[in-house]
Amino acid sequence: YNTANAFAALSDEGSVVTWGHRDYGGNSSSVQDHLVAGVRELSATKSAFAALKDTGQVVAWGRATNGGDCRRHELALKEGVKRVFATWGAFAALKDTSGPVLAW
């Protein structure tokens, strides 16, 4: 997976390793505790990554203005997310097939 200046690798065991420019998601130290296991899917904008965990929790990192900061939806993103979608500058999370959709 990649942003404009960083990469993220998702292992078969569900851990994530990142590298590249820190402002583009290459530094995942702020969420590293969430990336050691249980990640099932990664998504990327031009300068941020989002990880969807097996529990339905979403964590994001990278440039805040492009989706790297999802704290305003922190409670809603703790569980039950089914899918995460990305554009060049934002993420959206679908909780179930009838909504709600959360965007940041």
Coordinates of C-alpha atoms in Angstrom, one line a residue:
Y1 CA 0.0 0.0 0.0
N2 CA 1.3 3.5 -0.6
T3 CA 0.7 7.2 -0.2
A4 CA 2.5 9.8 -2.3
N5 CA 5.7 9.4 -0.2
A6 CA 5.3 6.4 2.1
F7 CA 4.6 2.6 2.1
A8 CA 2.7 0.2 4.4
A9 CA 3.0 -3.6 4.3
L10 CA 0.3 -5.8 5.8
S11 CA 1.5 -9.3 6.8
D12 CA -0.6 -12.5 6.6
E13 CA -0.7 -12.4 10.4
G14 CA -2.3 -8.9 10.4
S15 CA 0.6 -6.8 11.5
V16 CA 1.6 -3.6 9.7
V17 CA 5.0 -2.1 9.0
T18 CA 5.4 1.4 7.5
W19 CA 8.3 3.4 6.0
G20 CA 8.9 6.5 4.1
H21 CA 8.2 10.2 4.8
R22 CA 6.8 10.7 8.3
D23 CA 4.3 13.3 7.1
Y24 CA 2.9 10.9 4.6
G25 CA 2.2 8.0 6.9
G26 CA 5.7 6.6 7.0
N27 CA 5.8 7.0 10.7
S28 CA 3.1 4.9 12.4
S29 CA 4.5 5.2 16.0
S30 CA 1.4 7.0 17.3
V31 CA -0.8 4.0 16.5
Q32 CA 1.8 1.2 16.5
D33 CA 0.1 -0.6 19.4
H34 CA -2.9 -1.1 17.2
L35 CA -0.8 -2.4 14.3
V36 CA 1.0 -5.4 15.8
A37 CA -1.9 -7.9 15.0
G38 CA -5.5 -8.1 13.8
V39 CA -5.4 -5.7 10.9
R40 CA -7.4 -7.1 8.0
E41 CA -7.3 -4.2 5.5
L42 CA -5.4 -1.0 4.7
S43 CA -6.5 2.0 2.8
A44 CA -4.5 5.1 1.7
T45 CA -5.1 8.7 0.7
K46 CA -2.3 10.8 -0.7
S47 CA -0.7 11.3 2.7
A48 CA -2.4 9.0 5.3
F49 CA -3.2 5.4 6.0
A50 CA -6.2 3.8 7.7
A51 CA -6.2 0.3 9.1
L52 CA -9.4 -1.8 9.6
K53 CA -9.0 -4.3 12.3
D54 CA -10.7 -7.7 12.7
T55 CA -12.7 -6.2 15.5
G56 CA -14.1 -3.5 13.2
Q57 CA -12.0 -0.8 14.8
V58 CA -10.3 1.8 12.5
V59 CA -7.1 3.6 13.3
A60 CA -5.5 6.2 11.0
W61 CA -2.2 8.0 10.8
G62 CA -0.3 10.4 8.6
R63 CA -1.2 13.9 7.6
A64 CA -4.3 15.1 9.5
T65 CA -5.6 17.2 6.7
N66 CA -5.8 14.1 4.4
G67 CA -7.4 11.6 6.8
G68 CA -4.6 10.9 9.3
D69 CA -6.6 12.1 12.2
C70 CA -9.9 10.4 12.9
R71 CA -10.3 11.4 16.6
R72 CA -13.6 13.3 16.0
H73 CA -15.1 9.9 15.2
E74 CA -13.0 8.0 17.8
L75 CA -15.9 6.4 19.6
A76 CA -17.8 5.4 16.5
L77 CA -14.7 3.9 14.9
K78 CA -13.8 1.7 17.9
E79 CA -15.9 -1.2 16.6
G80 CA -18.4 -2.4 14.0
V81 CA -16.9 -0.9 10.9
K82 CA -17.4 -3.1 7.8
R83 CA -15.5 -1.2 5.1
V84 CA -13.2 1.7 4.7
F85 CA -13.0 3.7 1.5
A86 CA -10.4 6.3 0.4
T87 CA -10.1 9.2 -2.0
W88 CA -7.0 11.2 -2.7
G89 CA -7.8 13.3 0.4
A90 CA -10.2 11.7 2.8
F91 CA -11.5 8.4 4.2
A92 CA -15.1 7.1 4.7
A93 CA -16.1 4.2 7.0
L94 CA -19.3 2.2 6.6
K95 CA -20.6 0.7 9.8
D96 CA -23.2 -1.6 8.2
T97 CA -25.2 -1.8 5.0
S98 CA -27.8 0.6 6.2
G99 CA -25.4 3.3 7.5
P100 CA -24.1 5.3 9.0
V101 CA -21.1 6.5 7.0
L102 CA -18.4 8.4 8.8
A103 CA -16.0 10.6 6.9
W104 CA -12.8 12.3 7.8

